[in-house]
Short mmCIF file of C-alpha atoms in Angstrom, two decimals:
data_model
loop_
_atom_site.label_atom_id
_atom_site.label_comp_id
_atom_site.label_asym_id
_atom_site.label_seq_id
_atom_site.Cartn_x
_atom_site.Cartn_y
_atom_site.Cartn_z
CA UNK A 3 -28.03 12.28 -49.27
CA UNK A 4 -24.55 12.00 -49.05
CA UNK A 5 -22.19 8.71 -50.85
CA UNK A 6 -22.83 5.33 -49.18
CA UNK A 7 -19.22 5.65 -47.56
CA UNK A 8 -20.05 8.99 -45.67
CA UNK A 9 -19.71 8.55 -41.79
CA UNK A 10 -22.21 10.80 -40.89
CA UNK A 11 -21.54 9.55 -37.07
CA UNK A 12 -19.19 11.46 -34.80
CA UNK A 13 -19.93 9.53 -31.37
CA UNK A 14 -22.18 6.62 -30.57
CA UNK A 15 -24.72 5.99 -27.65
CA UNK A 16 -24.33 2.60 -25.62
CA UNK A 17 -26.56 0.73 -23.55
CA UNK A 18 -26.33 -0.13 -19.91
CA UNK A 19 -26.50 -3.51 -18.70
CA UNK A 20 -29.62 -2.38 -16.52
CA UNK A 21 -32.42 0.46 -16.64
CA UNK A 22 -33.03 1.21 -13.41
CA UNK A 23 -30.84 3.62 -11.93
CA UNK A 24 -30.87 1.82 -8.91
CA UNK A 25 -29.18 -1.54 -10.62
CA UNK A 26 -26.54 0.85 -12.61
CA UNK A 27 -25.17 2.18 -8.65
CA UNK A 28 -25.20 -1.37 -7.63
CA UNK A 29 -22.83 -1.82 -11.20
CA UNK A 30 -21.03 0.80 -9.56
CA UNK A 31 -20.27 -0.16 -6.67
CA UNK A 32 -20.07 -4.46 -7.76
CA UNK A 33 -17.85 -3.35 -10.73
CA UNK A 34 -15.10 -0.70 -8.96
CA UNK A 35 -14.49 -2.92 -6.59
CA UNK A 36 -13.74 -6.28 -8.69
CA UNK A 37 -12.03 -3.81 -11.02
CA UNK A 38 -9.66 -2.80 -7.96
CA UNK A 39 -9.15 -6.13 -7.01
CA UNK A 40 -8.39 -7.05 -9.94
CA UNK A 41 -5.57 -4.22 -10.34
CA UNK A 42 -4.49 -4.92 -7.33
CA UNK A 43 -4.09 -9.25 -7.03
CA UNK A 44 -2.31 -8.86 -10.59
CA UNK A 45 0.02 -6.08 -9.90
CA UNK A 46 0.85 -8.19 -6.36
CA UNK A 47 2.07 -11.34 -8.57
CA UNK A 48 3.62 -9.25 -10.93
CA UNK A 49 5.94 -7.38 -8.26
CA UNK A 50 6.06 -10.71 -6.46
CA UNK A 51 8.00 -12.67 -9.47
CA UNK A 52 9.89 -9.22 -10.26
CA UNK A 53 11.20 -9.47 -6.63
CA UNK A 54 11.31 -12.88 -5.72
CA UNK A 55 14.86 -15.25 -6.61
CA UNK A 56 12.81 -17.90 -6.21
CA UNK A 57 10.38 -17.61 -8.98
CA UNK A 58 12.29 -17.17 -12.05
CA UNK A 59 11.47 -20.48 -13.75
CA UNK A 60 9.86 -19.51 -17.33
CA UNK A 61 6.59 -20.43 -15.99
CA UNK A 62 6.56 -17.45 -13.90
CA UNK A 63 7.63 -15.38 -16.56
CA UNK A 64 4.47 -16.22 -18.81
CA UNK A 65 2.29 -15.45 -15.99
CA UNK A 66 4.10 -12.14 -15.18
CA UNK A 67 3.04 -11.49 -18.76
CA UNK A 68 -0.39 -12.73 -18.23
CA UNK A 69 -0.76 -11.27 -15.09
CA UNK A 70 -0.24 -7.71 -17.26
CA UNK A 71 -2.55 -8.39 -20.32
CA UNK A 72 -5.31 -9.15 -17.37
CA UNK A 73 -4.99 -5.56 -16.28
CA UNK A 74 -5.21 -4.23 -19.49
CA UNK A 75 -7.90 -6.12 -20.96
CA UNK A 76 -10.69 -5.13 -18.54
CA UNK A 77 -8.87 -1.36 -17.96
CA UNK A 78 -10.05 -0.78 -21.48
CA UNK A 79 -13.80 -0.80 -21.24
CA UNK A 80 -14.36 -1.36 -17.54
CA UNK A 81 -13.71 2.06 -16.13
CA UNK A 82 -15.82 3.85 -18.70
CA UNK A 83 -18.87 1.35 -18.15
CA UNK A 84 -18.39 2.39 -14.12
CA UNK A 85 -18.71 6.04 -15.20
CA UNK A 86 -21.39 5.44 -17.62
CA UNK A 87 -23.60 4.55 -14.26
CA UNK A 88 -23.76 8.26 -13.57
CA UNK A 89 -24.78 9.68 -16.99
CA UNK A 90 -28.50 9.21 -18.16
CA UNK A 91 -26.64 9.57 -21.91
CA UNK A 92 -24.08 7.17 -22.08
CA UNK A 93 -21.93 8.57 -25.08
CA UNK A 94 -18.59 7.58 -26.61
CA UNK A 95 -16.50 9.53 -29.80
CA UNK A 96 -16.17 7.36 -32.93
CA UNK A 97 -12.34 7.57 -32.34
CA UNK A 98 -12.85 6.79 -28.44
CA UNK A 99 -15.14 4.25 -29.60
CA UNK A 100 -12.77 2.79 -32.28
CA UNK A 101 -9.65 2.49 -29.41
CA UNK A 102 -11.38 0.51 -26.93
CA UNK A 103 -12.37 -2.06 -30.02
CA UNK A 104 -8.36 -2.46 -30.46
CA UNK A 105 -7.65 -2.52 -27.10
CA UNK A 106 -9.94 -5.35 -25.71
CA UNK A 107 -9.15 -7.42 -29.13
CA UNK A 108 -5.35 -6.54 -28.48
CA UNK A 109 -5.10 -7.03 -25.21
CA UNK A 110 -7.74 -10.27 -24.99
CA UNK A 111 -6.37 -12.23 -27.83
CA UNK A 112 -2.44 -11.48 -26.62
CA UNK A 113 -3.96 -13.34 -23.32
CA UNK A 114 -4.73 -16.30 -25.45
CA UNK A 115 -1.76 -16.63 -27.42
CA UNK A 116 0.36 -16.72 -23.02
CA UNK A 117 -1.86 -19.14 -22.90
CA UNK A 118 -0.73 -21.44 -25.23
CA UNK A 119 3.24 -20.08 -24.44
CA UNK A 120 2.43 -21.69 -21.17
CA UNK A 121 1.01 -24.96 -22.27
CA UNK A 122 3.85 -25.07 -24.42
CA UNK A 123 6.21 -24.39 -21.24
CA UNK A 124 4.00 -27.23 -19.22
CA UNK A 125 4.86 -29.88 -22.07
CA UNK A 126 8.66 -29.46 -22.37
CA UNK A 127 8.65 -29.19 -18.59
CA UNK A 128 6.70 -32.53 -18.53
CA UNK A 129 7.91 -34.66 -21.52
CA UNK A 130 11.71 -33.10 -21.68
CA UNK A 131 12.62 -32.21 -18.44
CA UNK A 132 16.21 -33.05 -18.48
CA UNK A 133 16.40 -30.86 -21.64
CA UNK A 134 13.85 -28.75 -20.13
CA UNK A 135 16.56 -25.63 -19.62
CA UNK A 136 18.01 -25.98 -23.02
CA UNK A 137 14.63 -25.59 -24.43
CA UNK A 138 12.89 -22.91 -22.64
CA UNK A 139 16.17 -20.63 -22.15
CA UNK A 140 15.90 -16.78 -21.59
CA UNK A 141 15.75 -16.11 -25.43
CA UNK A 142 13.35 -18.26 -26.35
CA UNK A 143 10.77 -17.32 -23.41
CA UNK A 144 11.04 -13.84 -24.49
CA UNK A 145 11.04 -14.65 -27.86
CA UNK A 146 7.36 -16.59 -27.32
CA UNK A 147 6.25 -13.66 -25.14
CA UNK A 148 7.10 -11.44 -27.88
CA UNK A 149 5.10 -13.09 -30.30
CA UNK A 150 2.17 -13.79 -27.99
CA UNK A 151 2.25 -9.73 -27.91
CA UNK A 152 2.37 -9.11 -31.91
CA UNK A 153 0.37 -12.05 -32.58
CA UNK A 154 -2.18 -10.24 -30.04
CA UNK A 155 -1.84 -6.87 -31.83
CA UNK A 156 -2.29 -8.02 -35.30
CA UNK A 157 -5.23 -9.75 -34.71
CA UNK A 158 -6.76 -7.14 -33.03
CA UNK A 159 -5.22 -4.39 -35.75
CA UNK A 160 -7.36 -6.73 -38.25
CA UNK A 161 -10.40 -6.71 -36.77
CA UNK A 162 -9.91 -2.19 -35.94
CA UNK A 163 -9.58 -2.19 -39.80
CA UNK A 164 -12.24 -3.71 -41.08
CA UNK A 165 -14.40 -1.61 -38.71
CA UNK A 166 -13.01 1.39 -39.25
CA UNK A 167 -13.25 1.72 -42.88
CA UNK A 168 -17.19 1.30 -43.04
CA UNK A 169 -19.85 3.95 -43.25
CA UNK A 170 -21.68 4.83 -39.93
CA UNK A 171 -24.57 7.06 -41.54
CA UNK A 172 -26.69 6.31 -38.30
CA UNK A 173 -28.82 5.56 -36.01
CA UNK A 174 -25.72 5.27 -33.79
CA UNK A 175 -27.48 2.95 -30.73
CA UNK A 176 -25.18 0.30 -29.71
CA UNK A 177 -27.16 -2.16 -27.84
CA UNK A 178 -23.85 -3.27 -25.65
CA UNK A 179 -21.83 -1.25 -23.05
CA UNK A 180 -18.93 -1.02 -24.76
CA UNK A 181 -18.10 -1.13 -28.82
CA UNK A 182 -17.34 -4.06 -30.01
CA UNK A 183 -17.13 -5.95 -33.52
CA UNK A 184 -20.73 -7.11 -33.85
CA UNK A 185 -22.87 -4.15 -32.78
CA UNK A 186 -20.47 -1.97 -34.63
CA UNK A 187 -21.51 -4.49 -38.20
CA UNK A 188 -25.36 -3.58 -37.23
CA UNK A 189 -24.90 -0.29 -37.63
CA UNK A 190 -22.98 0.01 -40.63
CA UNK A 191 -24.40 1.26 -44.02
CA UNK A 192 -23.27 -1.04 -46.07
CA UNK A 193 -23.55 -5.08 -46.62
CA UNK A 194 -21.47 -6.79 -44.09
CA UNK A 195 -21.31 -10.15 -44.34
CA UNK A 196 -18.09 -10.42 -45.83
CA UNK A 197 -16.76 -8.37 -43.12
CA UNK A 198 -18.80 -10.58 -40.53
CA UNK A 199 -17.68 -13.66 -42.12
CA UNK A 200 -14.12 -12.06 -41.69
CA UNK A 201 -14.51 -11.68 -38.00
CA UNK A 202 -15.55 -15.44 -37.50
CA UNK A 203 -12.50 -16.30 -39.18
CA UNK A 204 -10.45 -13.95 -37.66
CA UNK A 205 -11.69 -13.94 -33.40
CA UNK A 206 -13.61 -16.72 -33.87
CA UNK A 207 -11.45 -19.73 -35.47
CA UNK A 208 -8.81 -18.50 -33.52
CA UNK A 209 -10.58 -18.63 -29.83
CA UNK A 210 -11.30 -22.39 -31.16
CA UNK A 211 -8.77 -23.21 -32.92
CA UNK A 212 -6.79 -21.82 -29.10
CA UNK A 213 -9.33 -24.07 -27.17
CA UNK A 214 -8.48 -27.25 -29.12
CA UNK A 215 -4.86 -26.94 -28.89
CA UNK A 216 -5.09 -26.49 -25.60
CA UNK A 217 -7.31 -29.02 -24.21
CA UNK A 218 -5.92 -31.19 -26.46
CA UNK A 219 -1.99 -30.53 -25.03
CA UNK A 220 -3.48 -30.89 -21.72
CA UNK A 221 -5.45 -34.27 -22.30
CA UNK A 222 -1.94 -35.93 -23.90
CA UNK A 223 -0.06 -34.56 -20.19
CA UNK A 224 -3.04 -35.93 -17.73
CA UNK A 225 -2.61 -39.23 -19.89
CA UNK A 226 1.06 -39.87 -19.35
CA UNK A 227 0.68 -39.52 -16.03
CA UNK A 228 -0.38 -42.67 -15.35
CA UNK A 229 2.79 -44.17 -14.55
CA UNK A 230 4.22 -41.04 -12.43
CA UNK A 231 4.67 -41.43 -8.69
CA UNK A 232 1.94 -40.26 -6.71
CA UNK A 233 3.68 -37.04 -5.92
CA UNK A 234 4.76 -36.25 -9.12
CA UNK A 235 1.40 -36.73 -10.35
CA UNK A 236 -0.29 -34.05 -7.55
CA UNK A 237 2.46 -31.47 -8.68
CA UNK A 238 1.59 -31.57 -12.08
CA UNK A 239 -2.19 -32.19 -11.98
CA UNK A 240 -1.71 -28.70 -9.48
CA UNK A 241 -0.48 -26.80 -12.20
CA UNK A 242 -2.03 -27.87 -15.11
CA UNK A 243 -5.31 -27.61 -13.45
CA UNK A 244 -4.36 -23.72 -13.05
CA UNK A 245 -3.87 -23.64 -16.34
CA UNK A 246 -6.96 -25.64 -17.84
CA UNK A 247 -9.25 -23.47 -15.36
CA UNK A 248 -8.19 -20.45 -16.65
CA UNK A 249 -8.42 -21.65 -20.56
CA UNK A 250 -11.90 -22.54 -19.81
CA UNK A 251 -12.63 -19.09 -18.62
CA UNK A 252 -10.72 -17.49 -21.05
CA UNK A 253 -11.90 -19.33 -24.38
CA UNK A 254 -15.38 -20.27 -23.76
CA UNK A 255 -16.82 -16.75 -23.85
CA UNK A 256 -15.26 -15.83 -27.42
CA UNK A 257 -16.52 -18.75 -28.85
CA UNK A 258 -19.80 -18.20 -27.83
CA UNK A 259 -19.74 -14.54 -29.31
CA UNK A 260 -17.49 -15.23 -32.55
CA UNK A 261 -18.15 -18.17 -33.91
CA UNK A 262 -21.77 -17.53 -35.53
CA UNK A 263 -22.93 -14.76 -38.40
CA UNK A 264 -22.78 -11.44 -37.48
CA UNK A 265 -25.49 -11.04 -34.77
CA UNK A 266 -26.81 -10.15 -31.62
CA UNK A 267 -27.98 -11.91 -28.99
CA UNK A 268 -30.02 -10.96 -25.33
CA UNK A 269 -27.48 -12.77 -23.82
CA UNK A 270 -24.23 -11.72 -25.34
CA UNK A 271 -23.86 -8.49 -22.83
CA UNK A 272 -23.98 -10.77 -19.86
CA UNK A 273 -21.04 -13.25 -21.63
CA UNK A 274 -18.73 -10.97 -22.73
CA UNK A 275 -19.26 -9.43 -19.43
CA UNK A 276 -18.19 -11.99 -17.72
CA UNK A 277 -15.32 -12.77 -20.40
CA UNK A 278 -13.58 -9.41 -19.62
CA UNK A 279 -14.10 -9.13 -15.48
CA UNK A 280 -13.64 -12.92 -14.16
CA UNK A 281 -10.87 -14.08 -15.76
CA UNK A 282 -8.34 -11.05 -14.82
CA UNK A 283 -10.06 -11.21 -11.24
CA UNK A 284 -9.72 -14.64 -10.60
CA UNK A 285 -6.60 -15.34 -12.29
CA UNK A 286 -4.33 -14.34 -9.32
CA UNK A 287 -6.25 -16.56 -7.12
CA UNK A 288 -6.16 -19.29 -9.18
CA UNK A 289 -2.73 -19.37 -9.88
CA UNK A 290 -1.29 -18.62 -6.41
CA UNK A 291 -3.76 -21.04 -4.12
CA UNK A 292 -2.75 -24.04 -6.07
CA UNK A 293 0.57 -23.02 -5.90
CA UNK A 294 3.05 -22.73 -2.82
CA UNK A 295 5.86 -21.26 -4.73
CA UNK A 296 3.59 -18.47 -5.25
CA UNK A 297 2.12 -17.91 -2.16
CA UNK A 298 5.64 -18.12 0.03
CA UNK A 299 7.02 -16.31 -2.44
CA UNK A 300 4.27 -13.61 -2.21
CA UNK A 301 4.81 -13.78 1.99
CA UNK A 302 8.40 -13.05 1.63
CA UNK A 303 7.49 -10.34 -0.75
CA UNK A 304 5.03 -8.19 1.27
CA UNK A 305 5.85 -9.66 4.54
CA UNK A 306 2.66 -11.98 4.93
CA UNK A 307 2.43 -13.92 7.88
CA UNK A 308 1.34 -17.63 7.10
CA UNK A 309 1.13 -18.51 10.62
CA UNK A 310 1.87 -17.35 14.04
CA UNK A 311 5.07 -18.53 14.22
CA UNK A 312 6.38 -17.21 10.89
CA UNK A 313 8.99 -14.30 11.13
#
């Protein structure tokens, strides 16, 4: 027997979300075509504020950045699940394995921290708005996109570390379709409840931690309100209901997954599921229905008609 840090593991073996071969071609088919969509609505709201004059309020900037991050974040474990459907042997390299942990972590957690850039954006906009341009110049927008990026990578590069550096001496089963932080923990050789403690600090406080800040920036703008016109108050409910949708569907997921001991549950597969393909699907929609700048920006941009009479 070799030391207790050998990694006698060179690939793992992941589960499907179904065993029937006939359920893994529906995946197929279900899954390619929300991840296309979801390609596709993002990249059309990311050339639409590239293009348009009309959309460069730092709103729109935020969400050009979100609208990114949401084609990352599923691009990194999506596409092999969709081949996986084909293969009775669904296998991935310990290195290959290892990448798509940092890039969901990376890519998920920088969506969180554009999330709170935005809320941040909403409450100047809201509570400062003759200062409003002052504020939230060029600098500082890129500046807070920046971070939201870094912030994103060096929680993720946390979490990749901890991972990497334990012993995989086998069985190498991960009972999830892609590799991620707690499966990885069950397999390790070694006590990891430090580690797993780690990760509930780490993903975990910060996915609530997110949430409360959040909902609670949100609450303190829907209470103000009160005293706005009519009109004023529709605008802004618009947009920060976007906005409180989308934390919802963001947050909820990773605290359900992080913020408990180091386990596995039947139901986890179908949450983080859901974590990685609705919110980058429905994001587009949700932020251009609720919002005509968007959407008459967007005609301009690809030459939609809105009506029969539009040129």
């Amino acid at each position: 027997m070799g030391s207790p840090r050998t990694k006698n593991v060179t690939e793992f073996v992941l589960f499907s979300l179904f065993q029937s071969r006939e359920l893994q071609h529906v995946c197929f088919v279900v899954f390619s075509l929300f991840h296309v969509f979801t390609l596709l609505g993002n990249l059309m709201v990311i050339i639409t504020i590239s293009a348009s004059k009309a959309l460069h309020a730092p709103m729109y900037f935020f969400l050009s950045h979100l609208s990114f991050a949401d084609m990352c974040y599923p691009s990194a474990t999506i596409p092999k699940m969709i081949a996986d459907t084909f293969v009775e042997r669904k296998t991935i390299s310990f290195n290959g394995c290892i990448t798509q942990l940092f890039s969901s972590h990376f890519f998920g957690g920088t969506e969180i921290f554009l999330l709170i850039a935005m809320a941040y954006d909403r409450y100047v906009a809201i509570f400062r708005p003759l200062h409003y341009t002052a504020i939230m110049d060029r600098q500082k927008c890129g500046l807070m996109a920046g971070a939201s990026w870094v912030a994103g990578f060096l929680h993720s590069i946390l979490q990749t570390l901890l991972t990497v550096q334990l012993p995989f001496c086998g069985p190498n089963e991960i009972d999830n379709f892609f590799c991620d932080v707690h499966p990885l923990l069950k397999l390790a050789c070694e006590d990891t409840s430090v580690v797993g403690l780690i990760v509930v600090a780490n993903s975990g406080m910060i996915s609530l931690v997110s949430f409360i800040i959040l909902i609670a920036s949100y609450v303190v703008i829907l209470l103000n309100m009160r005293s706005w016109s009519s009109e004023g108050r529709r605008k802004a409910l618009s947009t920060c209901g976007s906005h409180i949708t989308t934390v919802f569907l963001v947050l909820v997921p990773p605290m359900f997954m992080y913020i408990r001991p180091s386990t596995t549950l039947a139901v986890d597969k179908l949450v983080i599921l859901f974590n990685i393909v609705m919110p980058p699907l429905l994001n587009p929609l949700i932020y251009t229905l609720r919002n005509n700048e968007v959407k008459n920006a967007m005609r301009k941009v690809f030459r939609i008609k809105g009506s029969v009479e539009e040129k």
